Coordinates of C-alpha atoms and ligand atoms in Angstrom, one line a residue:
M17 CA -31.8 62.2 200.0
C18 CA -33.3 59.1 201.4
G19 CA -31.9 57.5 204.5
I20 CA -31.2 53.8 204.7
V21 CA -30.5 51.6 207.8
G22 CA -30.0 47.9 208.3
Y23 CA -29.4 45.4 211.1
I24 CA -28.3 41.8 211.4
G25 CA -27.6 40.3 214.8
H26 CA -29.2 38.8 217.8
K27 CA -31.4 41.7 218.9
E28 CA -34.9 42.5 217.7
A29 CA -34.2 44.5 214.5
F30 CA -37.4 46.7 214.4
P31 CA -36.7 49.1 217.3
I32 CA -33.1 49.6 216.1
L33 CA -34.3 50.3 212.5
I34 CA -37.0 52.7 213.7
K35 CA -34.6 54.6 215.9
G36 CA -32.1 54.7 213.0
L37 CA -34.8 56.0 210.6
K38 CA -35.7 58.8 213.0
R39 CA -32.1 59.9 213.1
L40 CA -32.0 59.8 209.3
E41 CA -35.3 61.5 208.8
Y42 CA -33.5 64.8 208.0
R43 CA -32.5 63.1 204.7
G44 CA -36.1 62.8 203.5
Y45 CA -39.5 62.3 205.0
D46 CA -42.0 61.5 202.2
S47 CA -42.5 57.9 203.2
A48 CA -40.9 55.2 205.4
G49 CA -40.8 51.5 205.3
V50 CA -39.2 48.4 206.8
A51 CA -38.5 44.8 205.8
L52 CA -38.0 42.1 208.4
L53 CA -37.3 38.4 208.4
N54 CA -39.3 36.7 211.1
K55 CA -38.4 33.5 213.0
D56 CA -40.1 31.4 210.3
L57 CA -37.9 33.2 207.8
D58 CA -40.8 34.9 206.1
L59 CA -40.1 38.3 204.6
N60 CA -42.5 41.0 205.9
V61 CA -42.5 44.5 204.3
Y62 CA -44.4 47.4 205.9
K63 CA -44.4 50.8 204.3
T64 CA -46.4 53.9 204.3
K65 CA -46.6 57.5 203.0
G66 CA -45.5 60.1 205.6
K67 CA -43.0 60.2 208.4
V68 CA -41.4 57.4 210.5
K69 CA -44.1 58.1 213.2
Q70 CA -46.7 57.1 210.7
L71 CA -44.8 53.9 209.9
E72 CA -44.7 53.0 213.6
A73 CA -48.4 53.6 213.9
Y74 CA -49.0 51.5 210.7
C75 CA -47.0 48.6 212.2
K76 CA -49.0 48.4 215.4
G77 CA -50.4 44.9 215.8
K78 CA -48.4 43.5 212.9
D79 CA -45.6 40.9 213.0
I80 CA -42.5 43.0 213.5
S81 CA -40.3 40.3 214.9
G82 CA -37.0 39.4 213.5
N83 CA -33.2 39.8 214.0
I84 CA -32.5 41.0 210.5
G85 CA -34.1 43.9 208.7
I86 CA -33.7 46.9 206.4
A87 CA -35.5 50.2 206.5
H88 CA -35.8 53.4 204.5
T89 CA -37.0 57.0 204.7
R90 CA -37.7 58.6 201.3
W91 CA -37.2 61.8 199.6
A92 CA -39.1 61.3 196.4
T93 CA -37.4 61.5 193.0
H94 CA -39.1 59.0 190.6
G95 CA -42.7 58.6 191.5
E96 CA -44.9 60.6 193.8
P97 CA -44.7 60.2 197.6
N98 CA -47.3 57.4 198.3
D99 CA -47.4 53.9 199.8
R100 CA -46.7 52.2 196.5
N101 CA -43.5 54.1 195.8
A102 CA -42.3 53.7 199.4
H103 CA -39.3 51.4 200.0
P104 CA -38.5 48.6 200.7
H105 CA -39.5 47.1 197.3
Y106 CA -40.2 43.4 196.9
S107 CA -38.8 41.4 194.0
Q108 CA -41.4 39.7 191.7
S109 CA -41.5 36.5 193.8
E110 CA -41.4 38.5 197.0
N111 CA -38.3 36.5 198.0
L112 CA -36.1 39.6 198.1
A113 CA -36.6 43.1 199.6
L114 CA -34.4 46.1 198.8
I115 CA -33.9 49.7 199.9
H116 CA -32.1 52.3 197.8
N117 CA -30.8 55.8 198.1
G118 CA -29.8 57.4 194.8
I119 CA -31.0 57.4 191.2
I120 CA -30.8 54.6 188.6
E121 CA -30.2 56.5 185.4
N122 CA -30.7 53.6 183.0
Y123 CA -33.8 52.2 184.8
L124 CA -36.0 52.5 181.7
S125 CA -33.9 50.2 179.5
I126 CA -33.5 47.7 182.4
K127 CA -37.2 47.9 183.0
K128 CA -38.0 47.1 179.3
L129 CA -35.7 44.1 179.4
L130 CA -37.3 42.8 182.6
I131 CA -40.8 43.3 181.3
N132 CA -39.8 41.2 178.3
E133 CA -38.7 38.6 180.7
G134 CA -42.1 38.6 182.3
Y135 CA -41.5 40.9 185.2
S136 CA -44.3 43.3 186.3
F137 CA -43.8 46.5 188.2
K138 CA -45.8 47.8 191.1
S139 CA -44.3 51.2 191.6
D140 CA -43.2 54.2 189.5
T141 CA -39.7 54.2 191.0
D142 CA -36.4 53.7 189.4
T143 CA -35.5 51.5 192.4
E144 CA -37.8 48.7 191.7
V145 CA -35.7 47.6 188.6
L146 CA -32.8 46.9 191.0
V147 CA -34.7 44.3 193.0
H148 CA -36.2 42.6 190.0
L149 CA -32.8 42.6 188.2
I150 CA -31.1 41.0 191.2
E151 CA -33.7 38.3 191.3
Y152 CA -33.5 37.7 187.6
V153 CA -29.7 37.4 187.6
K154 CA -29.8 35.3 190.8
N155 CA -32.2 32.8 189.2
R156 CA -30.7 32.8 185.7
Y157 CA -27.1 32.2 186.8
K158 CA -27.9 30.3 190.0
L159 CA -26.0 32.6 192.3
D160 CA -26.2 33.4 196.0
L161 CA -27.5 36.8 197.0
F162 CA -24.0 38.4 197.3
D163 CA -22.9 37.3 193.8
A164 CA -26.2 38.2 192.3
V165 CA -26.0 41.7 193.7
K166 CA -22.4 42.1 192.5
R167 CA -23.2 40.8 189.0
S168 CA -26.4 42.8 188.6
L169 CA -24.8 46.1 189.6
N170 CA -22.5 45.9 186.6
F171 CA -25.5 46.6 184.4
V172 CA -26.5 49.7 186.4
V173 CA -25.7 53.3 185.6
G174 CA -26.4 55.9 188.3
A175 CA -26.0 56.3 192.0
Y176 CA -26.9 53.9 194.7
A177 CA -26.6 52.8 198.3
I178 CA -28.6 49.7 198.8
G179 CA -29.4 47.0 201.3
V180 CA -31.0 43.7 200.3
I181 CA -32.3 40.7 202.4
E182 CA -33.8 37.4 201.3
K183 CA -36.6 35.2 202.5
G184 CA -35.3 32.0 204.1
N185 CA -31.8 33.5 204.5
S186 CA -31.5 34.6 208.1
D187 CA -27.8 35.2 208.3
T188 CA -27.1 37.5 205.3
L189 CA -27.6 41.1 204.6
V190 CA -26.0 42.5 201.4
A191 CA -25.1 46.1 200.8
A192 CA -23.5 48.1 198.0
R193 CA -22.7 51.7 197.1
K194 CA -21.8 54.0 194.3
G195 CA -22.1 57.7 194.6
S196 CA -24.5 57.6 197.6
P197 CA -23.2 57.4 201.2
L198 CA -23.2 54.1 203.1
I199 CA -21.3 53.0 206.2
L200 CA -21.2 49.5 207.8
G201 CA -21.2 49.4 211.6
V202 CA -19.3 46.5 213.2
G203 CA -20.7 45.5 216.6
E204 CA -20.2 42.5 218.9
G205 CA -21.8 39.7 216.9
E206 CA -23.9 42.2 215.0
F207 CA -23.7 44.5 212.0
F208 CA -25.4 47.7 211.0
L209 CA -25.9 49.7 207.8
G210 CA -26.5 53.4 207.8
S211 CA -26.5 56.4 205.4
D212 CA -24.5 58.0 208.1
A213 CA -23.1 57.4 211.6
T214 CA -26.1 59.0 213.4
A215 CA -28.2 55.9 212.6
I216 CA -26.0 53.5 214.5
I217 CA -24.0 55.5 217.0
E218 CA -25.9 54.1 220.0
Y219 CA -24.7 50.6 219.2
T220 CA -21.2 50.9 217.8
S221 CA -18.5 53.4 216.9
N222 CA -16.6 51.0 214.8
V223 CA -17.3 51.5 211.1
I224 CA -16.2 50.7 207.6
Y225 CA -16.6 53.3 204.9
L226 CA -17.5 51.5 201.7
N227 CA -16.0 52.9 198.5
D228 CA -17.8 53.3 195.2
E229 CA -18.6 50.1 193.4
E230 CA -18.1 47.9 196.4
V231 CA -20.5 45.2 197.6
A232 CA -20.5 43.9 201.2
E233 CA -21.9 40.7 202.6
L234 CA -22.7 40.9 206.3
R235 CA -23.0 37.4 207.6
L236 CA -23.3 36.5 211.2
G237 CA -20.3 34.7 212.6
S238 CA -17.8 36.0 210.0
S239 CA -16.1 39.3 209.2
P240 CA -17.7 41.5 206.4
K241 CA -16.8 40.2 203.0
I242 CA -16.3 43.1 200.6
R243 CA -15.5 42.8 196.9
T244 CA -15.6 45.3 194.0
L245 CA -18.1 45.0 191.1
K246 CA -15.1 43.6 189.2
D247 CA -14.8 40.9 191.8
Q248 CA -11.6 42.1 193.5
E249 CA -11.3 41.4 197.2
V250 CA -11.1 44.6 199.4
N251 CA -9.8 44.8 202.9
H252 CA -11.0 48.0 204.7
E253 CA -9.6 49.1 208.0
I254 CA -12.2 49.6 210.7
K255 CA -12.4 53.3 211.7
K256 CA -13.6 54.8 215.0
I257 CA -16.3 57.5 214.7
E258 CA -16.3 60.3 217.2
L259 CA -19.8 61.3 217.8
A260 CA -21.6 61.9 221.1
L261 CA -25.3 61.0 221.6
E262 CA -26.1 64.5 222.9
D263 CA -24.8 66.0 219.7
I264 CA -27.7 64.4 217.8
E265 CA -30.4 65.1 220.4
K266 CA -32.5 68.3 220.9
G267 CA -31.3 68.8 224.4
G268 CA -34.4 70.6 225.6
Y269 CA -34.9 72.8 222.6
P270 CA -38.2 72.6 220.7
H271 CA -36.3 72.2 217.4
F272 CA -32.8 71.2 216.2
M273 CA -32.6 74.5 214.3
L274 CA -33.0 76.6 217.5
K275 CA -30.5 74.4 219.3
E276 CA -28.0 74.7 216.4
I277 CA -28.4 78.5 216.3
H278 CA -27.6 78.7 220.0
E279 CA -24.7 76.2 219.6
Q280 CA -22.8 78.6 217.4
P281 CA -20.4 80.0 220.0
K282 CA -19.5 76.4 220.9
S283 CA -19.3 75.2 217.3
L284 CA -17.1 78.1 216.3
E285 CA -14.8 77.4 219.3
M286 CA -14.5 73.8 218.1
C287 CA -13.8 75.1 214.6
M288 CA -11.0 77.4 215.8
N289 CA -9.7 75.0 218.5
G290 CA -6.0 74.3 217.8
R291 CA -6.0 76.7 214.9
L292 CA -6.4 80.1 216.6
N293 CA -3.8 80.7 219.3
R294 CA -5.1 83.4 221.6
E295 CA -1.7 83.8 223.5
L296 CA 0.3 84.4 220.4
M297 CA -2.7 85.9 218.5
E298 CA -2.0 83.9 215.4
I299 CA -3.6 81.2 213.3
K300 CA -2.2 77.9 212.2
L301 CA -4.0 76.1 209.5
S302 CA -1.9 73.1 208.5
G303 CA -4.0 72.5 205.4
I304 CA -2.8 75.8 204.0
T305 CA 0.8 75.8 205.2
D306 CA 1.3 72.2 204.0
N307 CA 0.2 73.2 200.6
I308 CA 1.6 76.7 200.5
E309 CA 3.5 76.2 197.3
R310 CA 0.2 75.2 195.5
F311 CA -1.5 78.3 196.8
R312 CA 1.6 80.5 196.0
S313 CA 1.5 79.5 192.4
A314 CA -2.3 79.6 192.0
K315 CA -3.4 82.0 189.3
R316 CA -7.0 81.7 190.4
I317 CA -9.2 80.1 193.0
L318 CA -12.6 78.7 192.1
I319 CA -15.1 78.1 194.9
T320 CA -18.0 75.9 194.3
A321 CA -20.9 74.8 196.5
C322 CA -24.7 74.8 196.8
G323 CA -27.3 76.7 198.9
T324 CA -26.0 78.1 202.1
S325 CA -22.5 76.7 201.5
W326 CA -22.5 78.8 198.2
H327 CA -23.3 81.9 200.3
A328 CA -20.3 81.1 202.5
G329 CA -18.3 80.8 199.4
L330 CA -19.3 84.2 198.2
I331 CA -18.0 85.6 201.5
G332 CA -14.8 83.6 200.8
K333 CA -14.3 85.6 197.6
Y334 CA -14.5 88.9 199.5
L335 CA -12.1 87.6 202.1
I336 CA -9.5 86.0 199.8
E337 CA -9.5 88.8 197.2
E338 CA -9.1 91.4 200.0
L339 CA -6.6 89.7 202.1
C340 CA -4.6 87.5 199.6
R341 CA -5.1 89.4 196.3
I342 CA -5.7 86.1 194.4
P343 CA -8.6 86.3 191.9
V344 CA -11.5 84.2 193.1
E345 CA -14.6 83.0 191.2
V346 CA -17.6 81.5 193.0
E347 CA -20.1 79.3 191.2
V348 CA -23.0 77.1 192.2
A349 CA -21.8 73.5 191.5
S350 CA -24.8 72.5 189.4
E351 CA -23.8 75.2 186.9
L352 CA -20.1 74.7 187.0
R353 CA -20.4 70.9 186.3
Y354 CA -22.5 71.3 183.2
R355 CA -20.9 74.2 181.4
Y356 CA -17.5 73.9 179.8
P357 CA -15.5 75.9 182.3
V358 CA -11.9 76.8 181.7
I359 CA -10.0 75.2 184.5
E360 CA -6.2 75.2 184.4
K361 CA -3.6 73.1 186.3
D362 CA -2.6 76.1 188.4
D363 CA -6.2 76.6 189.6
I364 CA -7.4 75.6 193.0
L365 CA -10.9 74.4 193.4
I366 CA -12.4 74.9 196.9
P367 CA -15.6 72.9 197.2
I368 CA -17.6 73.8 200.4
S369 CA -20.2 71.4 201.8
Q370 CA -21.7 70.7 205.2
S371 CA -22.8 67.1 204.4
G372 CA -19.9 66.3 202.1
E373 CA -22.4 64.3 200.0
T374 CA -24.0 67.0 197.7
A375 CA -24.1 65.3 194.3
D376 CA -23.5 68.5 192.2
T377 CA -20.6 69.5 194.4
L378 CA -19.0 66.1 194.0
A379 CA -19.5 66.2 190.3
A380 CA -17.9 69.6 190.0
I381 CA -14.9 68.2 192.0
E382 CA -14.5 65.3 189.5
L383 CA -14.6 67.7 186.6
A384 CA -11.9 70.0 188.1
K385 CA -9.8 67.0 189.0
E386 CA -9.9 65.7 185.4
Q387 CA -8.6 69.1 184.3
G388 CA -5.7 68.9 186.8
A389 CA -6.8 71.5 189.4
F390 CA -5.8 71.1 193.1
I391 CA -8.9 70.4 195.2
Y392 CA -9.0 71.9 198.7
G393 CA -12.2 71.0 200.5
I394 CA -14.1 72.7 203.3
C395 CA -16.4 70.1 204.8
N396 CA -18.2 69.3 208.1
V397 CA -18.8 65.6 207.9
V398 CA -15.5 63.7 208.5
G399 CA -14.9 60.8 206.1
S400 CA -17.8 62.0 203.8
S401 CA -17.5 61.5 200.0
I402 CA -16.4 65.1 199.3
A403 CA -13.8 65.0 202.1
R404 CA -12.4 61.8 200.6
A405 CA -12.5 63.2 197.0
T406 CA -10.3 66.2 197.8
D407 CA -6.5 66.5 197.8
S408 CA -6.5 68.4 201.0
G409 CA -8.7 70.6 203.1
T410 CA -10.0 71.8 206.4
Y411 CA -12.9 70.4 208.4
T412 CA -15.3 72.8 209.9
H413 CA -15.9 70.7 213.1
A414 CA -19.3 72.2 213.6
G415 CA -20.6 68.9 215.0
P416 CA -23.7 67.2 213.5
E417 CA -26.2 69.6 211.9
I418 CA -29.6 68.0 211.9
G419 CA -32.1 70.9 211.1
V420 CA -32.6 71.1 207.4
A421 CA -31.9 74.8 207.5
S422 CA -28.1 75.3 207.8
T423 CA -27.0 77.6 210.6
K424 CA -23.9 76.5 212.5
A425 CA -22.5 75.0 209.3
F426 CA -22.6 78.4 207.7
T427 CA -20.8 80.3 210.4
T428 CA -18.1 77.6 210.7
Q429 CA -17.6 77.6 207.0
V430 CA -17.1 81.4 207.1
A431 CA -14.7 81.0 210.0
V432 CA -12.6 78.5 208.1
L433 CA -12.5 80.8 205.0
T434 CA -11.5 83.6 207.3
M435 CA -8.7 81.6 208.9
M436 CA -7.6 80.4 205.4
A437 CA -7.5 84.0 204.0
L438 CA -5.6 85.3 207.1
T439 CA -3.1 82.4 206.9
L440 CA -2.6 82.7 203.2
G441 CA -2.4 86.5 203.3
K442 CA 0.3 86.3 206.0
E443 CA 2.3 83.7 204.0
L444 CA 2.0 85.6 200.8
G445 CA 2.8 89.0 202.4
T446 CA -0.4 90.5 201.1
I447 CA -1.6 91.8 204.5
S448 CA 0.3 93.9 207.0
Q449 CA 1.3 92.5 210.3
E450 CA -0.8 95.1 212.0
R451 CA -4.0 94.2 210.0
Y452 CA -3.3 90.5 210.6
K453 CA -3.0 90.9 214.4
K454 CA -6.0 93.2 214.6
T455 CA -8.3 90.8 212.6
V456 CA -7.0 87.7 214.5
Q457 CA -7.7 89.6 217.8
E458 CA -11.3 90.4 216.6
L459 CA -11.8 86.8 215.5
S460 CA -10.7 85.6 218.9
E461 CA -13.6 87.7 220.4
I462 CA -16.2 86.7 218.0
T463 CA -17.9 83.9 220.0
H464 CA -18.5 86.3 223.0
K465 CA -20.1 88.7 220.6
I466 CA -22.3 86.0 219.2
E467 CA -23.3 85.0 222.8
K468 CA -24.4 88.7 223.3
I469 CA -26.5 88.5 220.1
L470 CA -28.1 85.3 221.2
L471 CA -29.4 87.1 224.3
L472 CA -31.6 89.1 221.9
D473 CA -33.6 85.9 221.1
K474 CA -36.8 87.1 222.8
E475 CA -36.6 90.6 221.4
I476 CA -36.3 89.1 217.9
E477 CA -39.2 86.7 218.6
K478 CA -41.3 89.8 219.3
I479 CA -40.4 91.4 216.0
S480 CA -41.2 88.1 214.3
T481 CA -44.8 88.2 215.5
V482 CA -45.4 91.4 213.6
F483 CA -44.4 90.0 210.3
T484 CA -46.1 86.6 210.1
Y485 CA -48.7 88.3 207.8
A486 CA -46.0 88.9 205.1
R487 CA -46.1 87.1 201.8
N488 CA -42.9 88.6 200.5
F489 CA -39.7 89.8 202.2
M490 CA -36.7 91.6 200.9
Y491 CA -33.1 91.4 202.3
L492 CA -30.6 94.0 201.5
G493 CA -26.8 94.1 202.2
R494 CA -23.7 95.4 200.6
G495 CA -20.1 94.2 200.5
Y496 CA -19.4 91.3 202.9
N497 CA -23.1 91.5 203.9
Y498 CA -24.6 91.0 200.4
P499 CA -24.1 87.2 200.7
V500 CA -25.6 87.5 204.2
A501 CA -28.7 89.1 202.6
L502 CA -29.0 86.0 200.3
E503 CA -28.6 83.7 203.2
G504 CA -31.2 85.5 205.3
A505 CA -33.7 85.3 202.4
L506 CA -32.9 81.6 201.9
K507 CA -33.4 80.8 205.6
L508 CA -36.8 82.5 205.6
K509 CA -38.2 80.9 202.5
E510 CA -37.1 77.4 203.1
I511 CA -38.6 77.1 206.6
S512 CA -41.5 79.6 206.6
Y513 CA -42.5 79.3 202.9
I514 CA -42.6 83.1 202.6
H515 CA -41.2 84.3 199.4
A516 CA -38.0 86.3 200.0
E517 CA -35.3 87.8 197.9
G518 CA -31.8 88.8 198.8
Y519 CA -30.3 91.8 196.9
P520 CA -27.2 93.9 196.9
A521 CA -28.7 97.1 198.5
A522 CA -27.7 99.4 195.6
E523 CA -29.2 97.1 193.0
M524 CA -32.7 97.7 194.5
K525 CA -33.2 100.8 192.4
H526 CA -32.6 98.8 189.2
G527 CA -35.9 96.9 189.6
P528 CA -36.9 95.5 193.0
I529 CA -37.8 98.9 194.3
A530 CA -41.0 98.6 192.4
L531 CA -42.1 95.9 194.9
I532 CA -41.9 98.2 197.9
D533 CA -45.1 99.4 199.5
D534 CA -46.3 99.9 203.0
E535 CA -46.8 96.1 203.5
M536 CA -43.3 95.0 202.3
P537 CA -40.9 94.1 205.1
I538 CA -37.3 94.8 204.2
V539 CA -34.4 93.6 206.2
V540 CA -31.4 95.9 205.9
I541 CA -28.1 94.7 207.1
S542 CA -26.2 97.9 207.9
P543 CA -23.3 97.5 210.3
K544 CA -21.1 100.7 210.6
V545 CA -18.5 99.7 208.1
R546 CA -16.8 101.4 205.1
I547 CA -19.9 101.8 202.9
Y548 CA -22.3 102.4 205.8
D549 CA -23.2 105.9 204.4
K550 CA -24.2 104.3 201.1
V551 CA -26.5 101.9 202.8
V552 CA -28.0 104.8 204.8
S553 CA -29.0 106.3 201.4
N554 CA -30.6 103.0 200.3
V555 CA -32.6 103.0 203.6
Q556 CA -33.8 106.5 202.8
E557 CA -35.0 105.3 199.4
I558 CA -37.0 102.5 201.1
K559 CA -38.4 104.9 203.7
A560 CA -39.6 107.3 201.0
R561 CA -41.7 104.4 199.6
K562 CA -43.1 103.5 203.1
G563 CA -41.4 100.0 203.2
K564 CA -41.3 98.4 206.7
I565 CA -37.7 98.4 207.7
I566 CA -36.1 95.8 210.0
A567 CA -32.4 96.9 210.4
I568 CA -29.4 95.1 211.7
V569 CA -27.2 97.8 213.1
N570 CA -24.3 98.2 215.4
E571 CA -24.9 99.2 219.0
G572 CA -25.1 103.0 219.2
D573 CA -26.2 103.5 215.6
V574 CA -28.0 106.8 214.9
D575 CA -28.7 107.3 211.2
V576 CA -30.4 104.0 210.3
K577 CA -32.1 103.8 213.6
K578 CA -33.9 107.1 212.9
M579 CA -35.6 105.6 209.8
A580 CA -36.1 101.9 210.7
D581 CA -39.3 100.5 212.1
F582 CA -37.4 97.9 214.1
C583 CA -33.7 97.8 215.0
I584 CA -31.6 94.8 216.1
E585 CA -28.4 96.1 217.7
I586 CA -25.3 93.9 217.5
P587 CA -21.7 94.5 218.6
S588 CA -19.2 95.8 216.1
T589 CA -16.2 94.0 214.7
D590 CA -13.7 94.1 211.8
E591 CA -15.7 94.6 208.5
C592 CA -14.5 91.2 207.1
L593 CA -15.9 89.4 210.2
T594 CA -19.3 91.1 210.2
P595 CA -21.1 88.2 208.4
L596 CA -20.4 86.0 211.5
L597 CA -22.5 88.4 213.5
T598 CA -25.1 89.8 211.2
V599 CA -26.3 86.4 210.1
I600 CA -27.3 85.4 213.7
P601 CA -30.4 87.7 214.0
L602 CA -31.5 86.7 210.5
Q603 CA -31.4 83.0 211.5
I604 CA -33.4 83.8 214.7
L605 CA -35.9 85.9 212.8
S606 CA -36.7 83.2 210.2
Y607 CA -36.8 80.6 212.9
Y608 CA -39.5 82.5 214.9
I609 CA -41.5 83.6 211.9
A610 CA -41.7 79.9 210.7
S611 CA -42.4 78.4 214.1
I612 CA -45.1 81.0 214.9
K613 CA -46.7 80.1 211.6
G614 CA -46.6 76.5 212.8
R615 CA -44.2 75.3 210.1
D616 CA -42.2 72.1 210.4
V617 CA -39.0 74.0 211.1
D618 CA -36.6 71.1 211.1
Q619 CA -38.2 69.2 208.2
P620 CA -39.7 71.7 205.9
R621 CA -41.8 70.5 203.0
N622 CA -40.1 69.2 199.8
L623 CA -36.6 69.5 201.3
A624 CA -33.9 67.2 202.5
K625 CA -30.8 67.9 204.4
S626 CA -28.4 66.1 202.2
V627 CA -29.0 66.5 198.4
T628 CA -27.4 63.4 197.0
V629 CA -29.2 63.6 193.7
E630 CA -28.7 66.2 191.0
Ligands
M6R725 O1 -24.4 69.7 202.6 P1 -24.1 70.9 201.7 O2 -23.5 72.1 202.4 O3 -23.4 70.6 200.5 O4 -25.6 71.4 201.3 C1 -25.8 72.4 200.4 C2 -27.3 72.8 200.4 O5 -28.1 71.8 200.0 C3 -27.7 73.4 201.8 O6 -26.9 74.4 202.2 C4 -29.2 73.9 201.7 O7 -29.3 75.0 200.9 C5 -29.7 74.2 203.1 N1 -31.0 73.7 203.3 C6 -29.8 75.6 203.4 O8 -30.2 75.9 204.7

């Protein structure tokens, strides 16, 4: 939540900052702002409610010159989205400007102290205390900006990634982080700040990942100076990021979400590359084999995640329990972290996260670590906070996912969980050689089957046009496809704003069946698997109540097809792999319903891609 970007060098900062903000807009888009130091070393702050485009319009005709600047795109936490609460915030004297991503938990006590010292506040944000506090400490102890930031942050409780610049000081940009992501880009005679690499990739692929409680001074003509809040010197190695520009552009699609839906065959190939050997029909997942003794002695596996990643985790439970016979519990991270869970040393915690920055998932990891559990992460973003907080793990390698609605991240998470379960099941001897080979063979064909489903795009678009009237939707599935029903419902509600519920199909008669009438669309996920006949009975119950049925069935289906109003036919596969196929038409359906309704598909209201606050 919130994206921050900064620049110091010899180029004009404004275009670099604006481009960076556009790339980071997926993190929040309630307001945007920029602070620049012009050639007279005056500090200009421009900020406005709305998206980066509105900021650009607002800046027309203003002095946007300067080779040093910071910029911010906001997802509101403290204080409503308006001009006043937009970042950057000035200090009392307007000598400092600051941007912040995170939450300052003790902002009220700091604010009280500063008010007593004569400071007045112009916004309702928690952030404003930071900039006043830094100015107060700077003046009181006669410190330079770097030391003032370092000293001030010792008083702060909460999460932050910040950038600060100072009037009259053209060669210094100070940054710091704790709990919120921040990278430093190291160019030729220039430095960048970014919440992630997408903001700076055009200019440099050399980055430094700051750790928690570290403060950096970016000064022209010298290497970055980094010290901890306790004033210890830190020397970070410069790392290379591997990210191509085309990965973060729409490439001719109207929305990132549609591009990412269609990218799934490619992202799954990247995910399985070097892991699935099609000649030998076997899987090699070094994360599992390197830690096989930990898994062998595990009494229980706990999976934790949020949103779509939690849905992938639920499928992971079905996979691991079926193929490895290890008990698995799955819990949303925001619940796990605040109850008093029993976690033993022999437990393995598997956090799943696309961004690797989700605050609740990170906190659940810390809790499990304290209790001695082994942490095995499934993450997309390389070098992210979650990836770094785990003992071991597997990257999904889906490539950057920019649409707020998660699509390719989900299928690659499920693919990783499948490869884990197959590897582990083979090592533990809990699956037969025959089953192993058959499922690996099916997995090796999955991307071709997804390509076939993607060809149904136009057919699904047509079905979507029928249902834009709906105010409610129900999604039903059983077994491996119950989590897919949850995922289908989440996709629809987050981008179309239509209320949708996912249910285990047989639970319908315990309550939700009361909602069914001749206007209610019900998406039934009914591939021809073990409990197909049971789902057929559930479909009959809906039909008897005149619900409108959209069914996801296998090619050649007869029974459900007879009753459904609309059928989307997909290829068949091994039951445990069906989520990788059944979810695709649901993603396409929600995409078209939302885009036909004119919704902002990639940046739906109130949401942000990366939820770095709890
Ligand atoms: O980055 P993460 O996978 O940790 O994010 C978790 C959720 O915030 C995320 O899946 C969210 O639910 C998506 N908007 C769903 O499409």
